[in-house]
Amino acid sequence: MTQDTIQDLFLELVAIPSESGQEQEIITYIQTFLKQRNISSKPSKQQSGLVATLPATDETTEKAPIIAFSAHVDTATTPAAPEITLTNGYIETTNQALLGADDKAGVTAMLVAIDQLTQNPEPHGQIEFIFTTKEEEGLTGAKLFDLDLVEADFGFCLDAPGPVGSMIRTSRTHLQLDFWIEVGESHDKSAIQIAREALKKIHKHKFPTEMHWQVYHFGGEVLENGNEKVTILSELSADFPLEHCLPYVEQIKQIFIEIGVAHKADVQDVTHMNYHHFHLASTSKPCLIATQAMANLELPQQTVQLEGGTDANVFNDRGIPFLVLAAGYENPHTTSERIAVTELHHLTKLVAEIIKVTAN
């Protein structure tokens, strides 16, 4: 595909509404695209996406590692359909809408790779293209995805902001910790005072430098029965595995419980796992292959830290090493989201080069 054809495909995808939970139209588009090229695909359970598989081209390439590429088809909620313009080489919106390059840039690159491999069958091993849904809703699609459909030894997740050539080898553990404190209207201390006492004690607690705990919502209300209730929503993130986080989670919970008991307040809590930490060594197979492919294309390389989670967090946790590659878009989840046409082209070339390097 030429750069103009790649751009046109991206714009076709952007024009398809696909907010999380409403992805059927774009899934149908992909299924039709695959069927037109005689590529088999299998839907995953619970509408969590689909996987398209290209078999190895011959007996020699059957010995190559089986690789996968992944991208999510859904976008974050947008207030309006995007109205697109091309300005100084950038595709962006002219209205208060999200562009959806997160992650339709990744989807575009995968579809381009499929099209090129079917029209110009250079030698390659087995390749799997995983299209997930509901990524923007807590990585739900990847968490539900039927991995019995996937044989990959390792993979590449095309879903991070920044210039193509950036890679993410590590990601943090991320937990949601929510607390509720309730007291009667005749109580000697208010629920807000009790909550503040707990927070003050927690802030004096020593956490590892690689761990960060923050409250992002603190609000009180008076219930119909006259009781006062405070809601505390917080996040805990750390640069190490979940099992190393759990003692600190328990310490935070214990402080709330002890102060609640001391003041005869009702304390409740819920802990939710958002995504797990992962770490790929620079000498791991996906990192070595991606590094070589970038060098072959003379792309500027850099390893960066991604604050949010991706489907790669889930696939790594479920036993398939996945490296995250930047897909070229900027300002995701904002109305300033945009992507350079050249970045789209670089991404498609990188996918093709990774396939070539793996086969050799």
GROMACS .gro file of C-alpha atoms in nm:
model
  360
    1MET     CA    1   0.000   0.000   0.000
    2THR     CA    2   0.115   0.354  -0.072
    3GLN     CA    3   0.121   0.623   0.195
    4ASP     CA    4  -0.201   0.768   0.052
    5THR     CA    5  -0.371   0.426   0.059
    6ILE     CA    6  -0.264   0.375   0.421
    7GLN     CA    7  -0.405   0.716   0.507
    8ASP     CA    8  -0.734   0.635   0.333
    9LEU     CA    9  -0.766   0.307   0.526
   10PHE     CA   10  -0.703   0.487   0.854
   11LEU     CA   11  -0.969   0.747   0.769
   12GLU     CA   12  -1.217   0.469   0.687
   13LEU     CA   13  -1.160   0.317   1.029
   14VAL     CA   14  -1.185   0.653   1.206
   15ALA     CA   15  -1.521   0.712   1.042
   16ILE     CA   16  -1.665   0.395   1.200
   17PRO     CA   17  -1.814   0.463   1.547
   18SER     CA   18  -1.661   0.217   1.792
   19GLU     CA   19  -1.681   0.339   2.150
   20SER     CA   20  -1.618   0.069   2.409
   21GLY     CA   21  -1.905  -0.178   2.411
   22GLN     CA   22  -2.021  -0.068   2.065
   23GLU     CA   23  -1.758  -0.231   1.843
   24GLN     CA   24  -1.968  -0.463   1.626
   25GLU     CA   25  -1.958  -0.238   1.318
   26ILE     CA   26  -1.580  -0.218   1.313
   27ILE     CA   27  -1.547  -0.591   1.390
   28THR     CA   28  -1.773  -0.660   1.090
   29TYR     CA   29  -1.556  -0.430   0.877
   30ILE     CA   30  -1.244  -0.624   0.977
   31GLN     CA   31  -1.412  -0.959   0.915
   32THR     CA   32  -1.511  -0.845   0.566
   33PHE     CA   33  -1.159  -0.715   0.500
   34LEU     CA   34  -1.016  -1.054   0.599
   35LYS     CA   35  -1.272  -1.254   0.402
   36GLN     CA   36  -1.193  -1.057   0.086
   37ARG     CA   37  -0.830  -1.170   0.124
   38ASN     CA   38  -0.918  -1.530   0.209
   39ILE     CA   39  -0.777  -1.497   0.560
   40SER     CA   40  -0.937  -1.711   0.828
   41SER     CA   41  -1.041  -1.548   1.154
   42LYS     CA   42  -1.199  -1.673   1.472
   43PRO     CA   43  -1.412  -1.465   1.710
   44SER     CA   44  -1.326  -1.483   2.077
   45LYS     CA   45  -1.586  -1.554   2.343
   46GLN     CA   46  -1.806  -1.285   2.500
   47GLN     CA   47  -1.749  -1.046   2.208
   48SER     CA   48  -1.395  -0.978   2.327
   49GLY     CA   49  -1.252  -0.956   1.975
   50LEU     CA   50  -1.113  -1.184   1.709
   51VAL     CA   51  -0.784  -1.331   1.587
   52ALA     CA   52  -0.674  -1.367   1.226
   53THR     CA   53  -0.404  -1.623   1.151
   54LEU     CA   54  -0.165  -1.632   0.857
   55PRO     CA   55   0.009  -1.971   0.836
   56ALA     CA   56   0.383  -2.003   0.768
   57THR     CA   57   0.466  -1.980   0.398
   58ASP     CA   58   0.671  -2.303   0.382
   59GLU     CA   59   0.834  -2.581   0.585
   60THR     CA   60   1.143  -2.370   0.653
   61THR     CA   61   0.952  -2.076   0.800
   62GLU     CA   62   0.737  -2.312   1.008
   63LYS     CA   63   1.043  -2.332   1.234
   64ALA     CA   64   1.035  -1.957   1.297
   65PRO     CA   65   0.875  -1.831   1.618
   66ILE     CA   66   0.501  -1.775   1.602
   67ILE     CA   67   0.442  -1.405   1.660
   68ALA     CA   68   0.134  -1.197   1.730
   69PHE     CA   69   0.039  -0.833   1.687
   70SER     CA   70  -0.242  -0.679   1.890
   71ALA     CA   71  -0.448  -0.361   1.876
   72HIS     CA   72  -0.783  -0.266   2.025
   73VAL     CA   73  -1.070  -0.163   1.801
   74ASP     CA   74  -1.260   0.047   2.055
   75THR     CA   75  -1.211   0.414   2.133
   76ALA     CA   76  -1.273   0.621   2.442
   77THR     CA   77  -1.611   0.791   2.465
   78THR     CA   78  -1.628   1.094   2.237
   79PRO     CA   79  -1.887   1.375   2.254
   80ALA     CA   80  -1.936   1.381   1.876
   81ALA     CA   81  -1.841   1.210   1.552
   82PRO     CA   82  -1.496   1.329   1.442
   83GLU     CA   83  -1.472   1.584   1.164
   84ILE     CA   84  -1.131   1.527   1.007
   85THR     CA   85  -0.877   1.763   0.859
   86LEU     CA   86  -0.521   1.722   0.731
   87THR     CA   87  -0.305   2.009   0.855
   88ASN     CA   88   0.071   2.029   0.803
   89GLY     CA   89   0.092   1.654   0.760
   90TYR     CA   90  -0.118   1.575   1.070
   91ILE     CA   91  -0.459   1.408   1.076
   92GLU     CA   92  -0.671   1.571   1.346
   93THR     CA   93  -1.027   1.678   1.423
   94THR     CA   94  -1.181   2.019   1.367
   95ASN     CA   95  -1.457   1.970   1.624
   96GLN     CA   96  -1.478   1.871   1.991
   97ALA     CA   97  -1.433   1.500   1.919
   98LEU     CA   98  -1.167   1.237   1.973
   99LEU     CA   99  -0.984   1.129   1.659
  100GLY     CA  100  -0.962   0.764   1.764
  101ALA     CA  101  -0.602   0.709   1.655
  102ASP     CA  102  -0.581   0.530   1.989
  103ASP     CA  103  -0.589   0.260   1.868
  104LYS     CA  104  -0.705   0.272   1.507
  105ALA     CA  105  -0.347   0.350   1.412
  106GLY     CA  106  -0.252   0.004   1.540
  107VAL     CA  107  -0.551  -0.156   1.366
  108THR     CA  108  -0.453   0.016   1.039
  109ALA     CA  109  -0.096  -0.114   1.058
  110MET     CA  110  -0.218  -0.470   1.116
  111LEU     CA  111  -0.464  -0.460   0.826
  112VAL     CA  112  -0.196  -0.315   0.597
  113ALA     CA  113   0.040  -0.597   0.696
  114ILE     CA  114  -0.230  -0.856   0.619
  115ASP     CA  115  -0.298  -0.695   0.280
  116GLN     CA  116   0.070  -0.684   0.188
  117LEU     CA  117   0.135  -1.043   0.294
  118THR     CA  118  -0.156  -1.174   0.088
  119GLN     CA  119  -0.056  -0.979  -0.224
  120ASN     CA  120   0.322  -1.018  -0.195
  121PRO     CA  121   0.380  -1.339   0.003
  122GLU     CA  122   0.738  -1.295   0.124
  123PRO     CA  123   0.858  -1.585   0.344
  124HIS     CA  124   0.723  -1.559   0.698
  125GLY     CA  125   0.638  -1.778   0.991
  126GLN     CA  126   0.292  -1.810   1.144
  127ILE     CA  127   0.152  -1.470   1.235
  128GLU     CA  128  -0.152  -1.394   1.449
  129PHE     CA  129  -0.334  -1.060   1.447
  130ILE     CA  130  -0.538  -1.004   1.763
  131PHE     CA  131  -0.813  -0.739   1.756
  132THR     CA  132  -0.956  -0.675   2.104
  133THR     CA  133  -1.263  -0.489   2.226
  134LYS     CA  134  -1.335  -0.286   2.542
  135GLU     CA  135  -0.972  -0.194   2.606
  136GLU     CA  136  -1.084   0.148   2.723
  137GLU     CA  137  -1.306  -0.023   2.983
  138GLY     CA  138  -1.032  -0.166   3.202
  139LEU     CA  139  -0.868  -0.388   2.937
  140THR     CA  140  -1.181  -0.604   2.950
  141GLY     CA  141  -1.147  -0.751   2.600
  142ALA     CA  142  -0.796  -0.881   2.663
  143LYS     CA  143  -0.898  -1.017   3.004
  144LEU     CA  144  -1.184  -1.214   2.844
  145PHE     CA  145  -1.000  -1.310   2.526
  146ASP     CA  146  -0.991  -1.682   2.455
  147LEU     CA  147  -0.619  -1.756   2.448
  148ASP     CA  148  -0.691  -2.108   2.324
  149LEU     CA  149  -0.716  -1.932   1.986
  150VAL     CA  150  -0.360  -1.798   2.018
  151GLU     CA  151  -0.042  -2.000   1.965
  152ALA     CA  152   0.207  -1.711   1.963
  153ASP     CA  153   0.541  -1.748   2.138
  154PHE     CA  154   0.546  -1.372   2.194
  155GLY     CA  155   0.385  -1.058   2.055
  156PHE     CA  156   0.385  -0.686   1.991
  157CYS     CA  157   0.110  -0.456   2.119
  158LEU     CA  158   0.070  -0.156   1.887
  159ASP     CA  159  -0.081   0.081   2.140
  160ALA     CA  160   0.115   0.364   2.296
  161PRO     CA  161   0.148   0.735   2.224
  162GLY     CA  162   0.471   0.876   2.089
  163PRO     CA  163   0.687   0.845   1.779
  164VAL     CA  164   0.728   0.508   1.613
  165GLY     CA  165   1.055   0.365   1.740
  166SER     CA  166   0.960   0.399   2.106
  167MET     CA  167   0.907   0.078   2.300
  168ILE     CA  168   0.772   0.001   2.645
  169ARG     CA  169   0.937  -0.297   2.818
  170THR     CA  170   0.795  -0.241   3.166
  171SER     CA  171   0.466  -0.140   3.321
  172ARG     CA  172   0.349  -0.077   3.673
  173THR     CA  173   0.109  -0.273   3.891
  174HIS     CA  174  -0.207  -0.065   3.933
  175LEU     CA  175  -0.473  -0.117   4.201
  176GLN     CA  176  -0.792   0.067   4.290
  177LEU     CA  177  -0.857   0.103   4.665
  178ASP     CA  178  -1.197   0.244   4.766
  179PHE     CA  179  -1.318   0.313   5.122
  180TRP     CA  180  -1.647   0.419   5.279
  181ILE     CA  181  -1.685   0.552   5.634
  182GLU     CA  182  -2.031   0.598   5.786
  183VAL     CA  183  -2.137   0.734   6.126
  184GLY     CA  184  -2.471   0.820   6.288
  185GLU     CA  185  -2.589   1.181   6.311
  186SER     CA  186  -2.531   1.185   6.688
  187HIS     CA  187  -2.173   1.063   6.663
  188ASP     CA  188  -1.908   1.263   6.852
  189LYS     CA  189  -1.687   1.282   6.539
  190SER     CA  190  -1.793   1.335   6.181
  191ALA     CA  191  -1.712   1.082   5.912
  192ILE     CA  192  -1.493   1.345   5.744
  193GLN     CA  193  -1.287   1.393   6.061
  194ILE     CA  194  -1.241   1.016   6.097
  195ALA     CA  195  -1.141   0.983   5.732
  196ARG     CA  196  -0.890   1.266   5.762
  197GLU     CA  197  -0.740   1.102   6.068
  198ALA     CA  198  -0.691   0.779   5.872
  199LEU     CA  199  -0.540   0.959   5.574
  200LYS     CA  200  -0.303   1.153   5.797
  201LYS     CA  201  -0.178   0.832   5.953
  202ILE     CA  202  -0.134   0.665   5.613
  203HIS     CA  203   0.064   0.961   5.477
  204LYS     CA  204   0.308   0.922   5.766
  205HIS     CA  205   0.355   0.559   5.669
  206LYS     CA  206   0.675   0.476   5.481
  207PHE     CA  207   0.620   0.326   5.139
  208PRO     CA  208   0.894   0.210   4.900
  209THR     CA  209   1.013   0.478   4.660
  210GLU     CA  210   0.889   0.261   4.372
  211MET     CA  211   0.532   0.276   4.509
  212HIS     CA  212   0.283   0.560   4.489
  213TRP     CA  213  -0.053   0.591   4.665
  214GLN     CA  214  -0.287   0.881   4.602
  215VAL     CA  215  -0.645   0.980   4.676
  216TYR     CA  216  -0.824   1.120   4.372
  217HIS     CA  217  -1.171   1.157   4.524
  218PHE     CA  218  -1.277   1.257   4.876
  219GLY     CA  219  -1.643   1.342   4.924
  220GLY     CA  220  -1.906   1.340   5.195
  221GLU     CA  221  -2.285   1.317   5.195
  222VAL     CA  222  -2.575   1.296   5.438
  223LEU     CA  223  -2.789   0.987   5.386
  224GLU     CA  224  -3.169   0.970   5.409
  225ASN     CA  225  -3.144   0.815   5.755
  226GLY     CA  226  -2.938   1.112   5.876
  227ASN     CA  227  -2.608   0.926   5.883
  228GLU     CA  228  -2.298   1.090   5.739
  229LYS     CA  229  -2.098   0.896   5.480
  230VAL     CA  230  -1.758   0.971   5.327
  231THR     CA  231  -1.624   0.811   5.010
  232ILE     CA  232  -1.248   0.787   4.952
  233LEU     CA  233  -1.133   0.664   4.610
  234SER     CA  234  -0.762   0.599   4.572
  235GLU     CA  235  -0.503   0.438   4.346
  236LEU     CA  236  -0.188   0.245   4.430
  237SER     CA  237   0.078   0.187   4.166
  238ALA     CA  238   0.418   0.022   4.195
  239ASP     CA  239   0.713  -0.086   3.983
  240PHE     CA  240   0.699  -0.443   4.109
  241PRO     CA  241   0.463  -0.743   4.103
  242LEU     CA  242   0.129  -0.761   4.279
  243GLU     CA  243   0.249  -0.999   4.551
  244HIS     CA  244   0.496  -0.736   4.670
  245CYS     CA  245   0.218  -0.474   4.683
  246LEU     CA  246  -0.028  -0.675   4.890
  247PRO     CA  247   0.138  -0.619   5.233
  248TYR     CA  248   0.116  -0.242   5.181
  249VAL     CA  249  -0.245  -0.269   5.064
  250GLU     CA  250  -0.325  -0.458   5.383
  251GLN     CA  251  -0.150  -0.193   5.592
  252ILE     CA  252  -0.361   0.082   5.435
  253LYS     CA  253  -0.679  -0.117   5.491
  254GLN     CA  254  -0.580  -0.197   5.850
  255ILE     CA  255  -0.534   0.170   5.932
  256PHE     CA  256  -0.886   0.248   5.813
  257ILE     CA  257  -1.027  -0.048   6.006
  258GLU     CA  258  -0.845   0.036   6.333
  259ILE     CA  259  -0.949   0.401   6.325
  260GLY     CA  260  -1.303   0.297   6.239
  261VAL     CA  261  -1.313   0.061   6.538
  262ALA     CA  262  -1.163   0.328   6.767
  263HIS     CA  263  -1.440   0.572   6.672
  264LYS     CA  264  -1.717   0.311   6.639
  265ALA     CA  265  -1.764   0.395   6.272
  266ASP     CA  266  -1.873   0.159   5.997
  267VAL     CA  267  -1.582   0.114   5.751
  268GLN     CA  268  -1.608  -0.075   5.423
  269ASP     CA  269  -1.354  -0.122   5.147
  270VAL     CA  270  -1.318  -0.269   4.798
  271THR     CA  271  -0.991  -0.345   4.622
  272HIS     CA  272  -0.986  -0.383   4.244
  273MET     CA  273  -0.695  -0.500   4.030
  274ASN     CA  274  -0.663  -0.277   3.722
  275TYR     CA  275  -0.353  -0.433   3.566
  276HIS     CA  276  -0.036  -0.619   3.655
  277HIS     CA  277   0.325  -0.515   3.634
  278PHE     CA  278   0.538  -0.668   3.362
  279HIS     CA  279   0.904  -0.645   3.268
  280LEU     CA  280   1.072  -0.767   2.950
  281ALA     CA  281   1.450  -0.780   2.948
  282SER     CA  282   1.627  -0.594   2.667
  283THR     CA  283   1.770  -0.934   2.568
  284SER     CA  284   1.425  -1.096   2.536
  285LYS     CA  285   1.325  -1.219   2.191
  286PRO     CA  286   1.058  -0.956   2.116
  287CYS     CA  287   1.291  -0.674   2.226
  288LEU     CA  288   1.580  -0.802   2.016
  289ILE     CA  289   1.358  -0.843   1.709
  290ALA     CA  290   1.197  -0.499   1.746
  291THR     CA  291   1.536  -0.336   1.803
  292GLN     CA  292   1.680  -0.498   1.491
  293ALA     CA  293   1.375  -0.401   1.283
  294MET     CA  294   1.401  -0.038   1.398
  295ALA     CA  295   1.771  -0.033   1.320
  296ASN     CA  296   1.706  -0.171   0.971
  297LEU     CA  297   1.455   0.110   0.911
  298GLU     CA  298   1.686   0.369   1.072
  299LEU     CA  299   1.412   0.469   1.316
  300PRO     CA  300   1.523   0.665   1.625
  301GLN     CA  301   1.492   0.421   1.915
  302GLN     CA  302   1.405   0.486   2.275
  303THR     CA  303   1.271   0.290   2.570
  304VAL     CA  304   1.002   0.480   2.758
  305GLN     CA  305   0.781   0.428   3.063
  306LEU     CA  306   0.405   0.418   3.006
  307GLU     CA  307   0.191   0.532   3.297
  308GLY     CA  308  -0.131   0.365   3.185
  309GLY     CA  309  -0.211   0.003   3.111
  310THR     CA  310  -0.244  -0.173   2.776
  311ASP     CA  311  -0.358  -0.514   2.658
  312ALA     CA  312   0.008  -0.613   2.690
  313ASN     CA  313  -0.030  -0.605   3.071
  314VAL     CA  314  -0.298  -0.872   3.042
  315PHE     CA  315  -0.122  -1.089   2.783
  316ASN     CA  316   0.204  -1.082   2.980
  317ASP     CA  317   0.017  -1.174   3.297
  318ARG     CA  318  -0.154  -1.459   3.109
  319GLY     CA  319   0.177  -1.605   2.995
  320ILE     CA  320   0.252  -1.454   2.652
  321PRO     CA  321   0.540  -1.202   2.648
  322PHE     CA  322   0.418  -0.885   2.475
  323LEU     CA  323   0.626  -0.578   2.400
  324VAL     CA  324   0.442  -0.246   2.365
  325LEU     CA  325   0.533  -0.036   2.061
  326ALA     CA  326   0.440   0.329   2.012
  327ALA     CA  327   0.182   0.371   1.736
  328GLY     CA  328   0.267   0.732   1.649
  329TYR     CA  329  -0.040   0.912   1.785
  330GLU     CA  330  -0.031   1.211   2.019
  331ASN     CA  331  -0.256   1.345   2.297
  332PRO     CA  332  -0.484   1.040   2.334
  333HIS     CA  333  -0.818   1.078   2.514
  334THR     CA  334  -0.828   1.450   2.434
  335THR     CA  335  -0.981   1.659   2.156
  336SER     CA  336  -0.622   1.751   2.060
  337GLU     CA  337  -0.547   1.392   1.958
  338ARG     CA  338  -0.365   1.371   1.625
  339ILE     CA  339  -0.127   1.157   1.421
  340ALA     CA  340   0.122   1.244   1.148
  341VAL     CA  341   0.071   1.064   0.819
  342THR     CA  342   0.443   0.983   0.821
  343GLU     CA  343   0.403   0.809   1.158
  344LEU     CA  344   0.127   0.590   1.018
  345HIS     CA  345   0.362   0.496   0.734
  346HIS     CA  346   0.651   0.428   0.976
  347LEU     CA  347   0.427   0.201   1.186
  348THR     CA  348   0.319  -0.010   0.888
  349LYS     CA  349   0.681  -0.042   0.775
  350LEU     CA  350   0.788  -0.144   1.126
  351VAL     CA  351   0.527  -0.422   1.143
  352ALA     CA  352   0.644  -0.554   0.805
  353GLU     CA  353   1.009  -0.539   0.912
  354ILE     CA  354   0.940  -0.722   1.240
  355ILE     CA  355   0.778  -1.002   1.037
  356LYS     CA  356   1.080  -1.013   0.805
  357VAL     CA  357   1.336  -1.015   1.089
  358THR     CA  358   1.147  -1.291   1.273
  359ALA     CA  359   1.141  -1.510   0.960
  360ASN     CA  360   1.516  -1.475   0.919
   0.00000   0.00000   0.00000
